[in-house]
Coordinates of C-alpha atoms and ligand atoms in Angstrom, one line a residue:
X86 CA -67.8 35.0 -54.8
X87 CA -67.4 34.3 -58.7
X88 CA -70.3 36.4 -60.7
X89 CA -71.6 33.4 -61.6
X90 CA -72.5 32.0 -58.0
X91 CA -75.1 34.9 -57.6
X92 CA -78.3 33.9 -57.4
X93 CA -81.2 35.3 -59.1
X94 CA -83.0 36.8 -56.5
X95 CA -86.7 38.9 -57.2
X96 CA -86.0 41.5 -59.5
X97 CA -88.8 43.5 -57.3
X98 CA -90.5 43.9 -53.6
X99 CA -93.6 43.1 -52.7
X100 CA -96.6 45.9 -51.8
X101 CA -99.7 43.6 -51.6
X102 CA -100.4 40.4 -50.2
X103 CA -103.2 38.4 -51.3
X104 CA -104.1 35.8 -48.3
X105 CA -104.5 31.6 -49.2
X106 CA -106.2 29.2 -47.0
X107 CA -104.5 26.4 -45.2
X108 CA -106.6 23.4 -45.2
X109 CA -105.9 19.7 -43.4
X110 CA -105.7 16.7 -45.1
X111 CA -109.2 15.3 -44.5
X112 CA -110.3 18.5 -46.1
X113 CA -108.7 18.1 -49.2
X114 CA -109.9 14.4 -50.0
X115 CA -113.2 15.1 -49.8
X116 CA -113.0 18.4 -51.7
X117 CA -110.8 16.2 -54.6
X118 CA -113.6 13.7 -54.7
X119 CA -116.4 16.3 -55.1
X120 CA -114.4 17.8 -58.2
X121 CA -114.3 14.2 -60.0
X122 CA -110.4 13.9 -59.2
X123 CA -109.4 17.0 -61.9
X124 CA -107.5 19.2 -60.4
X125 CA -109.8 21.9 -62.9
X126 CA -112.7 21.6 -61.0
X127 CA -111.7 22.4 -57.9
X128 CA -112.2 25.9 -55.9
X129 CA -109.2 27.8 -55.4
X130 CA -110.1 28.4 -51.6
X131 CA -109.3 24.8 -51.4
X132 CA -105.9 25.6 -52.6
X133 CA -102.9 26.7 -51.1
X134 CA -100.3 26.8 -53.4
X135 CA -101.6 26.7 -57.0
X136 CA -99.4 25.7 -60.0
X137 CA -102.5 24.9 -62.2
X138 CA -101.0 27.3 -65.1
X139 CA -99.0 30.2 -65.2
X140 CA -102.0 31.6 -67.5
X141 CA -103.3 34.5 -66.7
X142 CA -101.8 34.1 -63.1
X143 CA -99.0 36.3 -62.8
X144 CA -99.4 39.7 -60.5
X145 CA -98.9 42.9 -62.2
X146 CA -96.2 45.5 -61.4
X147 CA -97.4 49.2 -60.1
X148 CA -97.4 50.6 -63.4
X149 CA -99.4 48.2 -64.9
X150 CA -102.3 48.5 -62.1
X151 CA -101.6 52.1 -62.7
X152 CA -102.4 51.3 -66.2
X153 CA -106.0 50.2 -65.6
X154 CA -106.8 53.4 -64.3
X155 CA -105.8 55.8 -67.4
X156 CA -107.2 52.5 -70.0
X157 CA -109.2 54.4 -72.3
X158 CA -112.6 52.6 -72.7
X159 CA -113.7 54.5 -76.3
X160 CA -115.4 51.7 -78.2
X161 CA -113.6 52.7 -81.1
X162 CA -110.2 54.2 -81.8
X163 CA -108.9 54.0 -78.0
X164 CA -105.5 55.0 -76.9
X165 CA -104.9 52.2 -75.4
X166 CA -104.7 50.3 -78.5
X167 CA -102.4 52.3 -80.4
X168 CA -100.1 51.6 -77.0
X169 CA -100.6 48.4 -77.7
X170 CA -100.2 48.9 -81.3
X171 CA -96.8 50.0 -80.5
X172 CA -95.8 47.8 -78.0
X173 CA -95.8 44.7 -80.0
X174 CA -94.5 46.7 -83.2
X175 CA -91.4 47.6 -81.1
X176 CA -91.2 44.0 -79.2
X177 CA -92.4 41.7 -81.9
X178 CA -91.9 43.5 -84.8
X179 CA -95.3 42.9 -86.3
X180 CA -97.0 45.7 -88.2
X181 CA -100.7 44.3 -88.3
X182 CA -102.3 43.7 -84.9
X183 CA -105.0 42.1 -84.1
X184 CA -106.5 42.3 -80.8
X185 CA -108.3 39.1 -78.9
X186 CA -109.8 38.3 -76.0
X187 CA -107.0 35.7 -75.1
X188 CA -104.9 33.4 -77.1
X189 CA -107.4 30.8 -78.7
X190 CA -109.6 33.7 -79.9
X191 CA -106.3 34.0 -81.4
X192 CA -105.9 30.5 -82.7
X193 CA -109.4 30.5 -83.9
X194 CA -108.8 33.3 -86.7
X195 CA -106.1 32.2 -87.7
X196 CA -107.2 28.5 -88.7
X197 CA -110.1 29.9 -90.1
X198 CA -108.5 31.8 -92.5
X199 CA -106.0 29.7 -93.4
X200 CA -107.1 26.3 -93.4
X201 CA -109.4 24.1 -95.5
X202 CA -110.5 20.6 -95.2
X203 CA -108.4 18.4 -95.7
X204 CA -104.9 20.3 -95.7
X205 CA -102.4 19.2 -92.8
X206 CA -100.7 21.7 -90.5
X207 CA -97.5 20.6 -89.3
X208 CA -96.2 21.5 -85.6
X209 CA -93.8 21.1 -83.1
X210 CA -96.0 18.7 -80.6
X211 CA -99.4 19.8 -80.5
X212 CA -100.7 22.2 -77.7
X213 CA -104.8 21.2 -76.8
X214 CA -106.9 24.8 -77.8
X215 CA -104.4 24.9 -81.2
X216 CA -104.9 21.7 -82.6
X217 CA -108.7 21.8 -81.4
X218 CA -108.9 25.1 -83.8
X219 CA -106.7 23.4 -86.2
X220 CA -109.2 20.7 -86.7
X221 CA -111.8 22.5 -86.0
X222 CA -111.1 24.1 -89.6
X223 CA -110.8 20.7 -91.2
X224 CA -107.0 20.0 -90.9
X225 CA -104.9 17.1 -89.9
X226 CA -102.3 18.0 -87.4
X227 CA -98.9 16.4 -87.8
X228 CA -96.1 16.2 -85.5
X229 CA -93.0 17.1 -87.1
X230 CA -91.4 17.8 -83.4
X231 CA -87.4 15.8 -83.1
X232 CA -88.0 12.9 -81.5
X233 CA -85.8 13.6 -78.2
X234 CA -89.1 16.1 -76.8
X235 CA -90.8 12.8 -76.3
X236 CA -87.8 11.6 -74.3
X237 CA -88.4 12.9 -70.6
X238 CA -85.4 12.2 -69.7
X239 CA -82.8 12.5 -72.4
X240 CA -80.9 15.9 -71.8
X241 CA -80.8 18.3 -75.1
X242 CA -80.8 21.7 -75.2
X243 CA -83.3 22.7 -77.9
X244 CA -86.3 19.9 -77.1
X245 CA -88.5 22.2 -78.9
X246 CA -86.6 21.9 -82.0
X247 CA -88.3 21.1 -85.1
X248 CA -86.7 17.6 -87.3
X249 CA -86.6 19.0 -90.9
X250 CA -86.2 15.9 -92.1
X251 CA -89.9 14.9 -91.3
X252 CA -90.9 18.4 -92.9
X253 CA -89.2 17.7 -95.5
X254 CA -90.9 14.6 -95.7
X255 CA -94.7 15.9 -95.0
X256 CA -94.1 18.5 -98.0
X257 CA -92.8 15.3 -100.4
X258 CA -95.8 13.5 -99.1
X259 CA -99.1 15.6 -99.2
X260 CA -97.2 18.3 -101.4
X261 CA -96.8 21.9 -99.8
X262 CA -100.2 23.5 -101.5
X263 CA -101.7 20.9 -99.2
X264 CA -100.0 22.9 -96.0
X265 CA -101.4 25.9 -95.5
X266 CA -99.1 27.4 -93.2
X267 CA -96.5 25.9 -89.7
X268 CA -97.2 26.5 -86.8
X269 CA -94.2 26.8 -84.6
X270 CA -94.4 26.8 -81.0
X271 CA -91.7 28.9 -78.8
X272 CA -90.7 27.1 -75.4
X273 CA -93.3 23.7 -76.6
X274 CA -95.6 24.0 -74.0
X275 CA -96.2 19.9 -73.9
X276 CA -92.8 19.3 -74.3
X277 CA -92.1 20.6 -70.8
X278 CA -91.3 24.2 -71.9
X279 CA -88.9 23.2 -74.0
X280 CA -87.2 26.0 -76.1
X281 CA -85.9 25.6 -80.2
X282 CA -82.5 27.1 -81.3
X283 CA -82.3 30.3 -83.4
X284 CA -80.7 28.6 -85.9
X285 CA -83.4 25.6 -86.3
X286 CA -86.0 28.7 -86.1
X287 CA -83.8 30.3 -89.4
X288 CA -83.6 26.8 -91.0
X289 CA -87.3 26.3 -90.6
X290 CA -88.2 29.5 -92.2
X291 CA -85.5 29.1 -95.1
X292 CA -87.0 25.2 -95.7
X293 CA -91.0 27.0 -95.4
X294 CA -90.3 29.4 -98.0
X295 CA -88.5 27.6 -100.4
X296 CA -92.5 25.9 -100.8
X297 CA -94.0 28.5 -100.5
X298 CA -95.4 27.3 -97.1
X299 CA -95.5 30.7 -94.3
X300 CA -94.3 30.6 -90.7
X301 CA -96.7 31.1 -88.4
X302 CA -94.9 31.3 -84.4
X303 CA -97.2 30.9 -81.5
X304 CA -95.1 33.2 -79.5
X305 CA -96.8 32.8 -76.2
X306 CA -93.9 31.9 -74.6
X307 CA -90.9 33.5 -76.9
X308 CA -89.6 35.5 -74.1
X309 CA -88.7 32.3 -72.0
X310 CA -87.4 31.0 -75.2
X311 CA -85.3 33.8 -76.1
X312 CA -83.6 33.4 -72.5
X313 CA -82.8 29.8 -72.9
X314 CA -81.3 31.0 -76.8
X315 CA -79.0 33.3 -75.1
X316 CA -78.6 31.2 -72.2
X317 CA -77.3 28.0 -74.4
X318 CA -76.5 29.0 -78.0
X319 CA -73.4 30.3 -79.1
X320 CA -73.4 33.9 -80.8
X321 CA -76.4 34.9 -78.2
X322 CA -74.7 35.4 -75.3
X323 CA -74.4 39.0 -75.5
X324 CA -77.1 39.6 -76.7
X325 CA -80.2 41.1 -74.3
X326 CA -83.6 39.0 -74.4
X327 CA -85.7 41.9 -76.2
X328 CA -82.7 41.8 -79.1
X329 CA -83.3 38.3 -79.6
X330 CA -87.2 37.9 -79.3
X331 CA -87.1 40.3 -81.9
X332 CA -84.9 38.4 -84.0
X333 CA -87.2 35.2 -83.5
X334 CA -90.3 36.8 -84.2
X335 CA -88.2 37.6 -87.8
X336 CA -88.1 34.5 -88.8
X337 CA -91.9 34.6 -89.1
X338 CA -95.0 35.3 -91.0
X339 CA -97.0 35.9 -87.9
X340 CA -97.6 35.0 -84.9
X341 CA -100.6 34.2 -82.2
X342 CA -99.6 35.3 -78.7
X343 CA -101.6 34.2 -75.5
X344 CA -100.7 37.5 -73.3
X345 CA -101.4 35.7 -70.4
X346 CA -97.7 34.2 -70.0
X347 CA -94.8 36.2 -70.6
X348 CA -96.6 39.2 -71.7
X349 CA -97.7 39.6 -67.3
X350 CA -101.4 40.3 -67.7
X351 CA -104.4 38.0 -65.9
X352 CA -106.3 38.7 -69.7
X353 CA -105.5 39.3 -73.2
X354 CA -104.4 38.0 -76.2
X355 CA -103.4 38.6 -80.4
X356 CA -102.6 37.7 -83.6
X357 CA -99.7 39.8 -85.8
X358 CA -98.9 39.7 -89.0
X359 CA -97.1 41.1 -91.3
X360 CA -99.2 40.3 -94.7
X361 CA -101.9 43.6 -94.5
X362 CA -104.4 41.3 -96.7
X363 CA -104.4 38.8 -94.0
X364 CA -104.8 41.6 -91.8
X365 CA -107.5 42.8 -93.0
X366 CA -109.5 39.4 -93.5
X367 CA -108.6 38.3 -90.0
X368 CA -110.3 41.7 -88.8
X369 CA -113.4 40.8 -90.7
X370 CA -113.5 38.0 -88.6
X371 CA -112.7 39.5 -85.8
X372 CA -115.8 42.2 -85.9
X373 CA -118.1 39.0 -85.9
X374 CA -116.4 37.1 -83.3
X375 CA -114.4 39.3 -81.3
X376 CA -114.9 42.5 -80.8
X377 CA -114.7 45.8 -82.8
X378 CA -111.1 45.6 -84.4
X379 CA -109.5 48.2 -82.2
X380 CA -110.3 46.4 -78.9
X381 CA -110.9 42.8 -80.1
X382 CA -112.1 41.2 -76.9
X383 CA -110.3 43.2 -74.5
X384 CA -111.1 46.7 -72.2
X385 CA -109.6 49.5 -72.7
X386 CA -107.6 48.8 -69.4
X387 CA -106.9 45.3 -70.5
X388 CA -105.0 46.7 -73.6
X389 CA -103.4 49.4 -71.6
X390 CA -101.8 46.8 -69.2
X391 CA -101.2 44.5 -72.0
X392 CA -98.9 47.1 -73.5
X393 CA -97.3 48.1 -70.3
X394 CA -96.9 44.4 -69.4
X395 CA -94.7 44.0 -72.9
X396 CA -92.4 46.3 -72.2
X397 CA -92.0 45.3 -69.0
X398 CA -91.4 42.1 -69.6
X399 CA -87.8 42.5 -71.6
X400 CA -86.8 46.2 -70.7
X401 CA -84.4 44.2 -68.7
X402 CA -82.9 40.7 -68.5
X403 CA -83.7 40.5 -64.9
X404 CA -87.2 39.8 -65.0
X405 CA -86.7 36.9 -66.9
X406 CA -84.1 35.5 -65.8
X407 CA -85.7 35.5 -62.0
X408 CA -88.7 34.0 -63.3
X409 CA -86.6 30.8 -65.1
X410 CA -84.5 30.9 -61.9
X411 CA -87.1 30.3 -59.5
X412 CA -88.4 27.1 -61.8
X413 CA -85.2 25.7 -62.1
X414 CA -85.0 26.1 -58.1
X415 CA -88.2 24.0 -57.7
X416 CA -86.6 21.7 -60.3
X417 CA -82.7 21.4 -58.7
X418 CA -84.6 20.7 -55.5
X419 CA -86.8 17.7 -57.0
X420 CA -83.4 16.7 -59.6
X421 CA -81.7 16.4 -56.2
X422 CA -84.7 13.8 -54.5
X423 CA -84.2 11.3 -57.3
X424 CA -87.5 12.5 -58.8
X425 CA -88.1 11.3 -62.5
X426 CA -89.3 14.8 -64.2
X427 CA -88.6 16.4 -68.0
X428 CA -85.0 17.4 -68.2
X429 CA -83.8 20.0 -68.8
X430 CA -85.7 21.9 -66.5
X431 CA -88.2 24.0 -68.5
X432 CA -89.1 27.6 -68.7
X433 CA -92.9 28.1 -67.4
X434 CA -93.1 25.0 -65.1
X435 CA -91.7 21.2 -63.7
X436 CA -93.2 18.4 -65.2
X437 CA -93.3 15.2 -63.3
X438 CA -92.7 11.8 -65.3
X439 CA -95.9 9.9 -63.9
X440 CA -95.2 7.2 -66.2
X441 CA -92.0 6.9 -64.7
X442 CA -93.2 7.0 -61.3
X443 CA -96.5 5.3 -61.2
X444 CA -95.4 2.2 -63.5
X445 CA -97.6 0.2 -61.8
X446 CA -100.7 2.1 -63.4
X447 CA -101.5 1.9 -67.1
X448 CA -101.8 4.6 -69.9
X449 CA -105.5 4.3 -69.8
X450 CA -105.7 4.4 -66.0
X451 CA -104.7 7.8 -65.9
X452 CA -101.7 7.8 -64.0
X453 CA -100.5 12.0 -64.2
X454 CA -104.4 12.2 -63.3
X455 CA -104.4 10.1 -60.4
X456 CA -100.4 11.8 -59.4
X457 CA -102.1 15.3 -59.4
X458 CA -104.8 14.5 -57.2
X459 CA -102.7 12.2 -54.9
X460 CA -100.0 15.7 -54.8
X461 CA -103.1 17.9 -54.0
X462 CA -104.1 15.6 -51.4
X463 CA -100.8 15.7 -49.5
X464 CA -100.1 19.5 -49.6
X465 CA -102.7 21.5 -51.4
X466 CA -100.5 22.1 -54.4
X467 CA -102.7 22.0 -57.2
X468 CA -100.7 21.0 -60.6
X469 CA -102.3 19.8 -64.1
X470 CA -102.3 16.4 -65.8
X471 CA -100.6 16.6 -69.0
X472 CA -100.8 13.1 -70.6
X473 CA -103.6 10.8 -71.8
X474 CA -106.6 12.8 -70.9
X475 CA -105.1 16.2 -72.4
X476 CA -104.2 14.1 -75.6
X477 CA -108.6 13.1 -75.9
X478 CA -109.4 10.7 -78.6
X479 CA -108.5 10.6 -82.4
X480 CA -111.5 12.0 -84.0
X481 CA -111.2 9.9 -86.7
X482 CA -110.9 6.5 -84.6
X483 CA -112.4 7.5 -81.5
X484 CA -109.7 5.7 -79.6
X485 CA -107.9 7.5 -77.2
X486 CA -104.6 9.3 -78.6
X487 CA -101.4 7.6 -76.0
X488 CA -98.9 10.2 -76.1
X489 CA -95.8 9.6 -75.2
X490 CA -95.3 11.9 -72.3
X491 CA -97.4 11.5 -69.3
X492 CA -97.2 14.1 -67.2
X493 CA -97.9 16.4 -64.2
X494 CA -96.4 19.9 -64.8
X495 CA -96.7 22.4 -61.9
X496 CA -96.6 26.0 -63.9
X497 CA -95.3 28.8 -61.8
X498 CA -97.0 32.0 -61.8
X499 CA -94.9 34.9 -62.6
X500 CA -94.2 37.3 -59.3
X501 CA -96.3 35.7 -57.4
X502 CA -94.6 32.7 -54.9
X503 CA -91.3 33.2 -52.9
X504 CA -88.7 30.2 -52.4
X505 CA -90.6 29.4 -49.7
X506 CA -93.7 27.9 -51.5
X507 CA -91.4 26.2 -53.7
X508 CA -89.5 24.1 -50.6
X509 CA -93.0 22.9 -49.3
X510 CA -94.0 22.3 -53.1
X511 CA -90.5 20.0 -53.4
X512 CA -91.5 18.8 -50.1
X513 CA -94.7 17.8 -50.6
X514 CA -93.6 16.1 -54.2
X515 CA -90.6 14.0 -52.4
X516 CA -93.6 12.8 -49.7
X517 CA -95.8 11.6 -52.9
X518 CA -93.1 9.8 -54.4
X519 CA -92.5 7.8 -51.4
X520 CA -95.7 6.0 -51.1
X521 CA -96.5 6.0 -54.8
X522 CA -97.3 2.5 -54.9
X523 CA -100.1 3.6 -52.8
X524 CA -101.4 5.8 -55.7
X525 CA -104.3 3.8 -57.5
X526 CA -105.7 4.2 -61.1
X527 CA -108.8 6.5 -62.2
X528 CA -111.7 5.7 -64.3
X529 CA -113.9 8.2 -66.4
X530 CA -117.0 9.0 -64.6
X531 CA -117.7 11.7 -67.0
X532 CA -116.1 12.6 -70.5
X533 CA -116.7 15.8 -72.5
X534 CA -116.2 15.1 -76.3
X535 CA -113.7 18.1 -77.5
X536 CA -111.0 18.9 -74.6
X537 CA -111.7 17.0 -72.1
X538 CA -109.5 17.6 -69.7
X539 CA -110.9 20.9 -68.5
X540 CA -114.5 19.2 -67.8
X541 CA -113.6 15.4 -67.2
X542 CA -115.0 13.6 -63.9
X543 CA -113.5 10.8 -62.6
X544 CA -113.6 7.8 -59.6
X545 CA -111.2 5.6 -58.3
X546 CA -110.6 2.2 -59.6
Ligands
PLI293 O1 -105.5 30.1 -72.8 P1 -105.4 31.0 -74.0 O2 -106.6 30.9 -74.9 O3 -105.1 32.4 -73.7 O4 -104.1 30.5 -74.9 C1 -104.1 29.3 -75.4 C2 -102.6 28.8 -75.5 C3 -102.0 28.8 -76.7 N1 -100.7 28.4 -76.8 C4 -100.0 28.0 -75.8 C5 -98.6 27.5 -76.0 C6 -100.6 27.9 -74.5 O5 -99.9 27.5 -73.5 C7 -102.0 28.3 -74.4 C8 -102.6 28.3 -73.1 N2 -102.1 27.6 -72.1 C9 -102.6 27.4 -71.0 C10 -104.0 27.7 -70.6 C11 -101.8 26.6 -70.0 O6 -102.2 26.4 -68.9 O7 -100.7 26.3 -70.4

């Protein structure tokens, strides 16, 4: 067999099993109607395979659980925090960390600081808790994304790419005193986890700072990133993933992480920077919001398996690469069924085109809403919508915002499913699509005003 044949087969075994419940069809209606048709308000015994998020869902290795146990709880000054310290000096390059309880506490002190009414923050698509925080502060979020990441279908390599031409153009417009920093997503999230080149990444930065304008990463999801980088662009092929997160994170400012993706911990999150002023205002903040500024929002334990969890997750190429292969499996397997979803396949998760395959539903009908809850109903895979209600309304208009994407992603938890779960999940997607005329619309039964997706009830039309 040619090297390249080999699959990527689980880079570990498994010592614990955590039981799910099988439930019957009948069961699962009436439990989707009692959570208003939102795949967020269900219970997770009513679940049995669950590809809500891969936030804060991934199982932990030995040493990390091992971690928990020597995670020194000192309110102030605790070991654990200089491991962390070190972990994402070494791994991220960042000097100045601060600690959070997850990655919008995060998001939160960094738009604080940074913005004032009336300034715009540019972005590459817009991911729901950052733009809320964004303007939250007083700013205007713009999209300055390449155009192809709202194209499910249209196969390019680097959908999370940003246009510099519409940068260009925001900075010519509003002037670059008016744009307080850009905040540049790894893997877009919204785009379908959907990775940017190295070399649009560099170009970014070189454009930023020629105005004066820093580069702020949300680096959530730079380790799935840097694998599709040395996966797809030239010059990074022999590179190892930790070389070349390292290098992205260079091309920054700072960065707010979520630890509860690629950095393998259920809780967790930062910002780092390298400007020690910043550092030192964002602690400020942090001491009133947060937690003391060697712990943030996090245990002693938490920080201890944060740090472990880092390391972990690029002190090989195998991890990753076993975690993007068994997404791409699910994705080959649904490619293969005729099902319209986001190409290419993305890093964290599938996302289904419901636009594509309910065109018999309008925008404002819900249609990745009403595909979620139809999915759940067949098998007890539980996805996420990711269209029109995740989008919520134009706080300036009140209308609702239409993206152009409407979509169901199922988000694989890392370490957690075999192949196994992902045949009945392809299975249970291919039965869907068969009778998806049979999938009706949704009306809002109840509608929170700031992300309403979490919260949101609805009924059948
Ligand atoms: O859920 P938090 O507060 O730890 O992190 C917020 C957050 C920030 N950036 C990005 C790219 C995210 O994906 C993200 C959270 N994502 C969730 C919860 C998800 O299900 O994708």
């Amino acid at each position: 067999m040619e090297p390249h044949r080999r699959s990527w087969a689980e880079p570990y075994k498994i010592k614990v099993v955590e039981p799910i419940t099988m439930t019957t069809p009948e069961h699962r209606r009436q439990a989707i109607r009692a959570a208003g048709f939102n795949s967020f308000l269900l219970r997770s015994d009513d679940v049995y395979i669950d590809l809500l998020t891969d936030s804060g869902t991934s199982a932990m290795s030995d040493y990390q659980w091992a971690g928990l146990m020597v995670g020194d709880e000192a309110y102030a000054g605790s070991k654990s925090f200089y491991h962390l310290v070190e972990a994402v000096q070494e791994v991220y390059g960042y000097p100045e960390l601060i600690p959070t309880h997850q990655g919008r506490g995060a998001e939160h002190i960094l738009s604080q600081l940074l913005i004032s009414p009336g300034d715009y923050v540019p972005g590459n698509m817009y991911f729901t808790t950052t733009r809320f925080h964004q303007e939250f502060a007083g700013g205007v979020f713009v999209d300055v994304i390449i155009d192809e990441a709202h194209m499910p279908s249209v196969e390019h390599p680097f959908k999370g790419n940003i246009d510099l031409v519409k940068l260009q153009k925001l900075i010519d417009d509003v002037g670059a005193d008016k744009i307080p920093y850009i905040s540049v997503e790894t893997n877009v999230n919204m785009a379908g986890g959907q990775p940017m080149s190295m070399a649009n990444l560099k170009a970014t930065y070189e454009l930023c700072h020629a105005h004066g304008i820093p580069v702020m990463l949300d680096a959530t999801r730079a380790l799935e990133n840097a694998y599709f980088i040395q996966q797809r662009e030239g010059g990074y092929e022999n590179k190892s993933v930790k070389e070349i997160v390292l290098e992205i994170c260079s091309h920054s400012d700072g960065a707010t992480v979520s630890s509860k993706k690629d950095n393998l911990v259920n809780i967790g999150g930062f910002l780092a920077v390298r400007d020690p002023e910043l550092a030192r205002r964002a602690r400020a903040m942090l001491v009133q919001f947060e937690g003391l500024h060697t712990y943030g929002g996090m245990s002693g334990r938490d920080m201890e398996a944060l740090a472990r969890g880092i390391h972990e997750m690029v002190d090989t190429d195998d991890h990753v690469r076993a975690r993007v292969g068994q997404v791409e499996y699910l994705g080959n397997a649904l490619l293969k069924a005729g099902i319209p979803l986001v190409r290419p396949i993305g890093g964290h998760g599938i996302f289904l085109d419901a636009a594509a395959i309910l065109p018999h539903l309008a925008q404002d009908q819900f249609p990745a809403q009403a595909l979620t809850a139809a999915l759940y109903v067949d098998s007890g895979v539980r996805g996420m919508e990711r269209g029109i209600v995740s989008a919520g309304r134009d706080p300036k208009t009140g209308d609702h915002r239409y993206p152009k994407l409407e979509l169901v992603r199922m988000a694989i938890p890392r370490r957690v499913y075999t192949q196994a779960h992902m045949d009945v999940t392809a299975e249970s997607v291919v039965e869907v699509y068969e009778h998806r005329e049979s999938v009706g619309g949704l009306k809002f039964t109840y509608e929170p005003e700031e992300l309403r997706f979490f919260q949101a009830r609805f009924e059948e039309i």
